[in-house]
Amino acid sequence: MKEIFLPNGMEAMQASYTEYPLEEFNQNPFIQALPPIADKPAVIKKLSMNPSFSEQERKMETVYRLQMINRLYQFFQPLPIHLEIWDMINSLLLQGYLARNPFDPAYKRYLHETGKQIINRSFDINSRQNFRTTAGCGALIGFSGMGKTTSVSRVLSNIPQIIVHNEYRGQHFNQIQLVWLKLDAPSTSSLKALCLQFFMRVDDLLGTNNYKKYVSRNASVDMMLPLIAQLSQNIGLGLLIIDETQNIKGRGADQIMNFFVNLINSGVNLAIIGTPGAYSLFGDELRIARRFTGNSEIIFNNMEYNNEFKFLLESMWRYQWTRKFTPLTEEFAKVIYDETQGISDLIVKLFVYSQQKAISTGKEEITVELMRNVASKKFKLMKEMLNAIRSGNPYKIAKYEDIRRIEIVSTIQQSEVDATEKALKTEKYKEIRKNKVVDVPPIPLMKKAKRNIEYADGDLRLLLKNGVKQQKTPYEILIEHGFIDDMLEWDVGVDP
């Protein structure tokens, strides 16, 4: 694809159309202008980022090597979950554009009618007559520090954000296609703030003046929502990514949720990124949206101590700028996992900090003791969180919503569970209708352990315990031992 620049200086790509073996893709310029579908080896190559490195650099002066170590922050080793993220984003784009063919008469008629309704202020965002969307929703929910945003950015870097069309199959086609747009969820959970961010970001990218044209200080959300839906169609927006969705809380959450669902219904794909704190918020709506695209929910928990974790270490381990190379051993792997609990951001940082410590102190060698010492000093703020993960205690982990582990249940497994529950309920109802008694094994009662507690003399609990044996009420016992005065003995005087 040829690189061009828009009048505002933003980089864009001149449309180049790919012929697919799938007929439905070959009739839509929005789809054909996307990068060709890549197989697994090609995806791995596109996602990989290997920093510049030479063994000769180990002989350079200390001040330079300390700077070279920072190249490790550019390191990116694709793992199976990153391939899932690639598939999710590309599938959303391809499937979402199917119903939005700019040369389809029905779609053009829908856009024209929607525009008239907005002008006449009769537009209903919940009404989608004569338009059946193929848009869907995807979610990436996981631990903080696992590289969710970085992973999505790596995928998006292989997809042009702005594509300029001029001619399609001999027909004049003057169109700017905004393939994807990434926004951050407002910390205030304000739908208006999200809408304003949308208009401003589109204007920055395309050099338009939508914010000035449509938005005023007194513009209401109800006024902006249909404009966003129509603008998304006009610029061919393929995918809207909302990051930091765990910020959506409180009263504004319902408004934003309804906006997301309505946006999908209008034909725009949605991908959300967030920590486990966002999972419960989006659960119900994601189940609704998944009917369009299948299972597009990816859970990004911390890594387990397995071959995948070891593969990541092996891929990274050769980037050593210490004068003495330290081979990777099982002991190193166990120490790194123990100190980072499989959080990828901490894995890279521990490796960087350890090399910096080894070089700056003149030891020039990574050791287990050095790594332990570095982790104890550099990860002080993370200590309580790491201890909670390490313990596996759900009550300790629950204190930190960013590290709450989400158990992964596949759609097939969930369907089997739902089918089993439904079958059991059906059989139960049949038994009730036939007035049959269903034998249910009794639930064994847990016997409380008897506690033999010895109380000291004068202890109120001992007095009450002995009084019960004598069949006396607590009131009688308290009076008998002087804890309550008998009001009849009070000498009450009355002033004349």
Coordinates of C-alpha atoms in Angstrom, one line a residue:
M1 CA 0.0 0.0 0.0
K2 CA 1.3 3.4 -1.0
E3 CA 1.9 5.9 1.9
I4 CA 0.3 9.3 1.5
F5 CA -0.3 12.3 3.8
L6 CA -3.6 14.1 4.5
P7 CA -3.8 17.9 4.4
N8 CA -3.5 18.0 8.2
G9 CA -0.2 16.1 8.0
M10 CA -1.5 12.7 9.2
E11 CA -0.2 9.6 7.6
A12 CA -2.6 7.5 5.5
M13 CA -2.5 4.7 3.0
Q14 CA -3.7 4.7 -0.6
A15 CA -6.2 1.9 -1.0
S16 CA -5.0 -1.2 -2.7
Y17 CA -7.6 -4.0 -3.2
T18 CA -6.9 -7.7 -2.4
E19 CA -8.8 -10.4 -4.3
Y20 CA -10.0 -13.1 -1.9
P21 CA -11.3 -16.6 -2.6
L22 CA -14.4 -15.6 -0.7
E23 CA -17.0 -14.0 -2.9
E24 CA -18.6 -11.9 -0.1
F25 CA -15.3 -10.2 0.5
N26 CA -14.7 -9.3 -3.2
Q27 CA -17.7 -7.0 -3.5
N28 CA -16.8 -4.7 -0.6
P29 CA -14.0 -2.0 -1.0
F30 CA -13.8 -1.6 2.8
I31 CA -12.8 -5.2 3.2
Q32 CA -10.6 -5.5 0.1
A33 CA -8.6 -2.5 1.3
L34 CA -7.6 -4.2 4.5
P35 CA -4.3 -6.1 4.7
P36 CA -4.5 -9.7 3.3
I37 CA -5.4 -12.5 5.8
A38 CA -2.2 -13.9 7.2
D39 CA -1.4 -17.4 8.4
K40 CA 0.1 -18.3 11.8
P41 CA 3.8 -18.0 10.8
A42 CA 3.2 -14.7 9.1
V43 CA 1.3 -13.4 12.2
I44 CA 4.1 -14.4 14.5
K45 CA 6.6 -12.6 12.3
K46 CA 4.5 -9.5 12.2
L47 CA 4.0 -9.3 16.0
S48 CA 7.6 -10.1 17.0
M49 CA 9.8 -7.3 18.2
N50 CA 13.4 -8.1 18.8
P51 CA 15.6 -5.3 20.1
S52 CA 19.0 -4.6 18.5
F53 CA 21.7 -6.7 20.1
S54 CA 25.2 -7.8 19.4
E55 CA 27.5 -9.8 21.6
Q56 CA 30.3 -7.3 20.9
E57 CA 28.3 -4.7 22.8
R58 CA 29.1 -6.6 26.0
K59 CA 32.7 -5.2 25.7
M60 CA 31.5 -1.5 25.5
E61 CA 31.8 1.0 28.4
T62 CA 29.5 0.7 31.3
V63 CA 27.6 4.0 30.6
Y64 CA 26.6 2.8 27.2
R65 CA 25.6 -0.7 28.2
L66 CA 23.4 0.7 31.0
Q67 CA 21.4 2.5 28.3
M68 CA 21.4 -0.5 25.9
I69 CA 19.6 -2.6 28.5
N70 CA 16.5 -0.3 28.1
R71 CA 16.1 -1.8 24.6
L72 CA 14.5 -4.8 26.4
Y73 CA 11.3 -2.7 26.9
Q74 CA 10.8 -3.0 23.2
F75 CA 11.0 -6.8 23.3
F76 CA 7.8 -8.6 22.3
Q77 CA 7.5 -12.3 22.0
P78 CA 4.2 -13.5 20.5
L79 CA 2.5 -16.2 22.6
P80 CA -0.7 -18.2 21.8
I81 CA -2.9 -15.6 23.5
H82 CA -1.5 -12.9 21.2
L83 CA -2.5 -14.9 18.2
E84 CA -6.0 -15.0 19.7
I85 CA -6.0 -11.2 20.0
W86 CA -4.9 -10.9 16.4
D87 CA -7.7 -13.2 15.2
M88 CA -10.3 -11.4 17.4
I89 CA -9.5 -7.9 16.0
N90 CA -9.2 -9.0 12.3
S91 CA -12.4 -11.1 12.5
L92 CA -14.3 -8.2 14.0
L93 CA -13.2 -5.9 11.2
L94 CA -13.9 -8.4 8.4
Q95 CA -17.3 -9.5 9.7
G96 CA -18.4 -6.0 10.7
Y97 CA -17.8 -4.6 7.2
L98 CA -19.9 -7.3 5.5
A99 CA -23.2 -5.5 6.0
R100 CA -21.6 -2.1 5.3
N101 CA -20.8 -2.3 1.6
P102 CA -20.8 1.3 0.3
F103 CA -21.9 0.0 -3.1
D104 CA -24.9 -1.9 -1.8
P105 CA -28.1 0.0 -2.7
A106 CA -29.9 -1.1 0.5
Y107 CA -27.0 0.2 2.7
K108 CA -26.8 3.5 0.8
R109 CA -30.6 3.9 1.2
Y110 CA -30.3 3.2 5.0
L111 CA -27.6 5.9 5.3
H112 CA -29.7 8.4 3.4
E113 CA -32.8 7.7 5.5
T114 CA -30.8 7.9 8.7
G115 CA -29.3 11.3 7.7
K116 CA -32.8 12.7 7.0
Q117 CA -34.0 11.5 10.3
I118 CA -31.1 13.2 12.1
I119 CA -31.8 16.5 10.3
N120 CA -35.5 16.2 11.2
R121 CA -34.7 15.1 14.8
S122 CA -36.8 12.0 14.4
F123 CA -33.9 9.6 14.6
D124 CA -34.2 6.7 17.0
I125 CA -30.9 5.0 17.8
N126 CA -32.7 1.9 19.0
S127 CA -34.5 1.5 15.6
R128 CA -32.7 -0.3 12.8
Q129 CA -35.3 -0.8 10.1
N130 CA -34.0 -2.3 6.8
F131 CA -30.5 -2.8 8.2
R132 CA -29.2 -6.0 9.7
T133 CA -25.8 -5.4 11.3
T134 CA -23.0 -7.9 11.2
A135 CA -21.0 -5.9 13.8
G136 CA -19.9 -7.6 17.0
C137 CA -18.1 -7.1 20.3
G138 CA -14.8 -8.4 21.6
A139 CA -13.3 -8.2 25.0
L140 CA -9.8 -8.5 26.4
I141 CA -10.0 -8.7 30.2
G142 CA -7.0 -9.6 32.4
F143 CA -4.3 -8.8 35.0
S144 CA -2.8 -5.4 35.1
G145 CA 0.8 -5.7 33.8
M146 CA 0.1 -8.5 31.4
G147 CA 0.4 -6.3 28.3
K148 CA -3.2 -6.0 27.2
T149 CA -2.8 -2.6 25.7
T150 CA 0.6 -3.4 24.3
S151 CA -0.7 -6.5 22.6
V152 CA -3.6 -4.7 21.0
S153 CA -1.2 -1.9 19.9
R154 CA 1.1 -4.5 18.3
V155 CA -1.8 -5.9 16.3
L156 CA -3.1 -2.5 15.3
S157 CA 0.3 -1.4 14.1
N158 CA -0.1 -4.0 11.3
I159 CA -3.4 -2.5 10.2
P160 CA -3.5 0.9 8.5
Q161 CA -5.6 3.3 10.6
I162 CA -6.6 5.6 7.7
I163 CA -7.2 4.4 4.1
V164 CA -7.9 6.8 1.2
H165 CA -10.1 5.5 -1.6
N166 CA -10.3 7.2 -5.0
E167 CA -11.5 4.6 -7.5
Y168 CA -13.0 1.1 -7.1
R169 CA -13.4 -1.2 -10.2
G170 CA -13.5 1.7 -12.6
Q171 CA -16.1 3.6 -10.5
H172 CA -15.4 7.0 -8.8
F173 CA -15.2 6.3 -5.1
N174 CA -13.9 9.3 -3.0
Q175 CA -13.9 8.0 0.5
I176 CA -11.8 8.1 3.6
Q177 CA -11.9 4.9 5.7
L178 CA -11.0 5.2 9.4
V179 CA -10.3 1.5 10.0
W180 CA -9.9 1.7 13.8
L181 CA -10.1 4.3 16.6
K182 CA -8.9 3.8 20.1
L183 CA -10.3 5.8 23.1
D184 CA -9.8 5.6 26.9
A185 CA -12.8 5.2 29.1
P186 CA -13.3 8.4 31.1
S187 CA -12.4 8.1 34.8
T188 CA -15.6 10.0 35.6
S189 CA -17.8 7.4 33.9
S190 CA -19.3 10.3 31.9
L191 CA -20.9 9.4 28.6
K192 CA -20.7 13.0 27.5
A193 CA -16.9 13.0 28.1
L194 CA -16.6 9.9 26.0
C195 CA -18.6 11.5 23.2
L196 CA -16.5 14.6 23.2
Q197 CA -13.4 12.5 23.1
F198 CA -14.7 10.7 20.1
F199 CA -15.3 13.9 18.1
M200 CA -12.0 15.4 19.0
R201 CA -10.0 12.3 18.2
V202 CA -11.7 11.9 14.8
D203 CA -11.0 15.6 14.0
D204 CA -7.3 15.1 15.0
L205 CA -6.9 12.1 12.7
L206 CA -8.8 13.3 9.7
G207 CA -8.5 17.1 9.9
T208 CA -12.2 17.6 10.1
N209 CA -14.2 20.0 12.2
N210 CA -17.0 17.8 13.6
Y211 CA -16.4 19.0 17.1
K212 CA -16.9 22.6 16.2
K213 CA -19.7 21.8 13.8
Y214 CA -21.9 19.5 16.0
V215 CA -20.8 20.0 19.6
S216 CA -21.5 23.1 21.7
R217 CA -21.2 23.7 25.4
N218 CA -24.9 22.9 25.9
A219 CA -25.0 19.9 23.5
S220 CA -26.8 17.0 25.2
V221 CA -25.8 13.4 25.1
D222 CA -29.1 12.5 23.3
M223 CA -28.1 15.0 20.6
M224 CA -24.6 13.6 20.2
L225 CA -25.3 9.9 20.1
P226 CA -27.1 9.8 16.7
L227 CA -24.4 12.1 15.3
I228 CA -21.7 9.7 16.4
A229 CA -23.5 6.7 14.9
Q230 CA -24.0 8.5 11.6
L231 CA -20.4 9.9 11.5
S232 CA -19.1 6.4 12.1
Q233 CA -20.9 5.3 9.0
N234 CA -19.7 8.2 6.9
I235 CA -16.0 7.7 7.7
G236 CA -16.3 3.9 7.4
L237 CA -15.2 3.3 11.0
G238 CA -14.5 -0.4 11.3
L239 CA -13.5 -0.9 15.0
L240 CA -13.9 1.3 18.1
I241 CA -11.5 0.2 20.9
I242 CA -12.2 1.4 24.4
D243 CA -9.4 0.9 26.9
E244 CA -9.3 1.2 30.7
T245 CA -13.0 0.1 30.9
Q246 CA -12.6 -0.7 34.6
N247 CA -12.9 3.0 35.1
I248 CA -16.6 2.8 34.1
K249 CA -18.5 2.8 37.4
G250 CA -21.4 4.3 39.2
R251 CA -24.4 6.1 37.8
G252 CA -22.8 6.7 34.3
A253 CA -22.1 3.0 33.7
D254 CA -25.6 2.2 32.5
Q255 CA -25.6 5.1 30.0
I256 CA -22.2 4.0 28.6
M257 CA -23.3 0.4 28.4
N258 CA -26.4 1.3 26.4
F259 CA -24.3 3.5 24.1
F260 CA -22.0 0.5 23.4
V261 CA -24.9 -1.8 22.6
N262 CA -26.5 0.8 20.4
L263 CA -23.3 1.5 18.6
I264 CA -22.9 -2.2 17.8
N265 CA -26.5 -2.3 16.6
S266 CA -25.7 0.6 14.2
G267 CA -23.0 -1.4 12.6
V268 CA -19.8 -0.4 14.4
N269 CA -17.6 -3.1 15.9
L270 CA -16.5 -2.6 19.5
A271 CA -13.5 -4.0 21.4
I272 CA -13.1 -3.3 25.1
I273 CA -9.9 -3.7 27.2
G274 CA -9.9 -3.7 31.0
T275 CA -8.7 -5.3 34.2
P276 CA -10.9 -7.9 36.0
G277 CA -12.8 -5.1 37.6
A278 CA -14.5 -4.5 34.3
Y279 CA -15.6 -8.1 33.8
S280 CA -18.8 -8.1 35.9
L281 CA -19.8 -4.7 34.3
F282 CA -19.7 -6.0 30.8
G283 CA -20.8 -9.6 31.3
D284 CA -24.4 -9.4 30.4
E285 CA -23.9 -7.1 27.4
L286 CA -21.1 -9.2 26.1
R287 CA -23.3 -12.2 26.1
I288 CA -25.8 -10.3 24.0
A289 CA -23.1 -9.0 21.6
R290 CA -21.4 -12.4 21.2
R291 CA -24.3 -13.7 19.2
F292 CA -22.9 -11.7 16.2
T293 CA -19.3 -12.9 16.2
G294 CA -19.1 -16.0 18.3
N295 CA -16.8 -16.3 21.2
S296 CA -14.7 -13.1 21.2
E297 CA -13.9 -13.0 24.9
I298 CA -10.2 -13.3 25.8
I299 CA -9.1 -13.7 29.4
F300 CA -5.6 -12.6 30.0
N301 CA -4.6 -14.0 33.5
N302 CA -1.1 -14.1 34.8
M303 CA 1.1 -16.9 33.3
E304 CA 1.4 -20.2 34.9
Y305 CA 4.8 -21.9 35.5
N306 CA 4.8 -24.0 32.4
N307 CA 6.5 -24.4 29.0
E308 CA 4.9 -21.1 27.8
F309 CA 6.5 -19.2 30.6
K310 CA 9.9 -20.9 30.0
F311 CA 9.7 -20.2 26.3
L312 CA 9.3 -16.4 27.1
L313 CA 12.4 -16.5 29.3
E314 CA 14.4 -18.4 26.7
S315 CA 13.4 -15.9 24.0
M316 CA 14.5 -13.0 26.2
W317 CA 17.5 -14.5 28.0
R318 CA 20.0 -13.9 25.2
Y319 CA 19.7 -10.2 25.6
Q320 CA 22.4 -9.8 28.2
W321 CA 24.8 -6.8 28.2
T322 CA 26.8 -8.0 31.3
R323 CA 30.4 -9.0 30.4
K324 CA 29.8 -12.5 31.6
F325 CA 26.9 -14.4 30.0
T326 CA 24.7 -16.3 32.5
P327 CA 23.0 -19.4 31.2
L328 CA 19.3 -19.9 31.9
T329 CA 18.7 -22.7 34.5
E330 CA 15.6 -24.2 36.1
E331 CA 16.6 -22.4 39.3
F332 CA 16.6 -19.0 37.6
A333 CA 13.2 -19.8 36.0
K334 CA 11.7 -20.7 39.4
V335 CA 13.1 -17.6 41.1
I336 CA 11.8 -15.3 38.4
Y337 CA 8.4 -16.8 38.5
D338 CA 8.3 -16.6 42.3
E339 CA 9.3 -12.9 42.3
T340 CA 6.9 -11.9 39.4
Q341 CA 4.1 -14.5 39.6
G342 CA 4.0 -14.7 35.8
I343 CA 3.2 -11.0 35.2
S344 CA 5.0 -10.2 32.0
D345 CA 5.7 -6.6 32.8
L346 CA 7.5 -7.6 36.0
I347 CA 9.4 -10.4 34.2
V348 CA 11.0 -7.9 31.8
K349 CA 11.6 -5.3 34.5
L350 CA 13.3 -7.9 36.8
F351 CA 15.6 -8.9 34.0
V352 CA 16.4 -5.3 33.2
Y353 CA 16.9 -4.2 36.8
S354 CA 19.1 -7.2 37.5
Q355 CA 21.4 -6.5 34.6
Q356 CA 21.6 -2.8 35.6
K357 CA 22.6 -3.8 39.2
A358 CA 25.2 -6.3 38.0
I359 CA 26.8 -3.8 35.7
S360 CA 26.7 -0.8 38.0
T361 CA 28.2 -2.7 40.9
G362 CA 30.9 -4.2 38.7
K363 CA 29.9 -7.8 39.3
E364 CA 29.1 -8.2 35.6
E365 CA 27.1 -11.4 36.2
I366 CA 23.5 -12.2 37.0
T367 CA 23.0 -14.5 40.0
V368 CA 20.0 -15.8 41.8
E369 CA 20.9 -13.9 45.0
L370 CA 21.2 -10.7 43.0
M371 CA 17.7 -11.2 41.4
R372 CA 16.2 -11.8 44.8
N373 CA 17.8 -8.7 46.2
V374 CA 16.7 -6.6 43.2
A375 CA 13.1 -7.8 43.5
S376 CA 12.9 -7.1 47.2
K377 CA 14.0 -3.4 46.6
K378 CA 12.3 -2.6 43.3
F379 CA 9.0 -4.4 43.8
K380 CA 8.2 -2.9 47.3
L381 CA 4.9 -1.4 46.1
M382 CA 3.9 -4.7 44.6
K383 CA 4.8 -6.8 47.6
E384 CA 1.4 -7.1 49.1
M385 CA -0.2 -7.9 45.7
L386 CA 2.4 -10.5 44.8
N387 CA 2.0 -12.1 48.2
A388 CA -1.7 -12.3 47.7
I389 CA -1.3 -14.0 44.3
R390 CA 1.4 -16.3 45.7
S391 CA -0.9 -17.4 48.5
G392 CA -3.7 -18.3 46.2
N393 CA -6.1 -17.1 48.9
P394 CA -9.2 -15.6 47.1
Y395 CA -9.9 -13.4 50.1
K396 CA -6.5 -11.7 50.0
I397 CA -6.6 -11.5 46.2
A398 CA -10.1 -9.9 46.3
K399 CA -8.6 -6.8 47.9
Y400 CA -7.0 -5.9 44.6
E401 CA -9.4 -6.0 41.6
D402 CA -6.6 -5.6 39.1
I403 CA -5.2 -9.1 40.0
R404 CA -8.5 -11.0 40.4
R405 CA -8.1 -14.2 38.5
I406 CA -11.0 -15.0 36.1
E407 CA -11.6 -18.7 35.6
I408 CA -11.8 -19.5 31.9
V409 CA -14.7 -21.6 30.7
S410 CA -15.1 -22.2 27.0
T411 CA -18.4 -21.6 25.2
I412 CA -18.7 -25.3 24.5
Q413 CA -18.2 -26.1 28.2
Q414 CA -20.6 -23.5 29.2
S415 CA -23.2 -24.8 26.7
E416 CA -22.8 -28.3 28.1
V417 CA -23.3 -27.0 31.6
D418 CA -26.4 -25.0 30.6
A419 CA -27.8 -28.0 28.7
T420 CA -27.2 -30.3 31.7
E421 CA -28.9 -27.8 34.1
K422 CA -31.9 -27.5 31.7
A423 CA -32.3 -31.2 31.4
L424 CA -32.2 -31.7 35.2
K425 CA -34.8 -29.0 35.7
T426 CA -37.0 -30.5 33.0
E427 CA -36.8 -33.9 34.7
K428 CA -37.6 -32.3 38.1
Y429 CA -40.7 -30.6 36.7
K430 CA -41.9 -33.9 35.1
E431 CA -41.6 -35.6 38.5
I432 CA -43.6 -32.8 40.2
R433 CA -46.4 -32.9 37.5
K434 CA -46.7 -36.7 38.0
N435 CA -46.8 -36.2 41.8
K436 CA -43.9 -38.5 42.3
V437 CA -41.6 -38.1 45.2
V438 CA -38.0 -37.6 44.1
D439 CA -35.6 -39.2 46.6
V440 CA -33.0 -36.7 47.5
P441 CA -30.1 -37.8 49.7
P442 CA -30.2 -35.9 53.0
I443 CA -27.5 -33.3 53.5
P444 CA -25.3 -34.3 56.4
L445 CA -25.4 -31.7 59.2
M446 CA -22.1 -30.5 60.4
K447 CA -21.7 -31.1 64.1
K448 CA -20.3 -28.3 66.0
A449 CA -17.3 -29.2 68.0
K450 CA -17.8 -28.9 71.7
R451 CA -15.7 -26.4 73.4
N452 CA -14.7 -26.8 77.1
I453 CA -13.9 -23.2 78.1
E454 CA -12.9 -22.5 81.7
Y455 CA -13.9 -19.1 83.0
A456 CA -12.2 -17.2 85.8
D457 CA -14.1 -16.6 89.1
G458 CA -16.2 -13.5 88.9
D459 CA -16.5 -13.8 85.1
L460 CA -20.0 -12.8 84.0
R461 CA -20.2 -15.7 81.6
L462 CA -19.5 -18.2 84.4
L463 CA -22.2 -16.7 86.5
L464 CA -24.7 -17.0 83.6
K465 CA -23.6 -20.5 82.9
N466 CA -24.1 -21.7 86.5
G467 CA -27.4 -19.8 86.7
V468 CA -28.8 -21.7 83.7
K469 CA -28.0 -24.9 85.5
Q470 CA -30.0 -23.6 88.5
Q471 CA -32.9 -22.7 86.1
K472 CA -32.6 -19.0 86.9
T473 CA -33.1 -16.3 84.3
P474 CA -30.2 -14.0 83.4
Y475 CA -32.1 -11.1 85.1
E476 CA -32.4 -13.0 88.4
I477 CA -28.7 -13.9 88.3
L478 CA -27.6 -10.3 87.6
I479 CA -29.7 -9.0 90.5
E480 CA -28.5 -11.8 92.8
H481 CA -24.8 -10.8 92.2
G482 CA -25.4 -7.1 92.5
F483 CA -25.1 -6.1 88.8
I484 CA -28.7 -4.7 88.8
D485 CA -30.3 -2.7 91.7
D486 CA -33.8 -3.6 92.9
M487 CA -35.8 -0.4 92.2
L488 CA -38.1 -1.2 95.2
E489 CA -35.2 -0.6 97.5
W490 CA -34.6 2.9 96.1
D491 CA -35.7 5.7 98.5
V492 CA -37.4 8.2 96.2
G493 CA -38.1 11.5 97.7
V494 CA -40.7 13.9 96.3
D495 CA -40.4 17.7 96.8
P496 CA -43.5 19.3 98.2

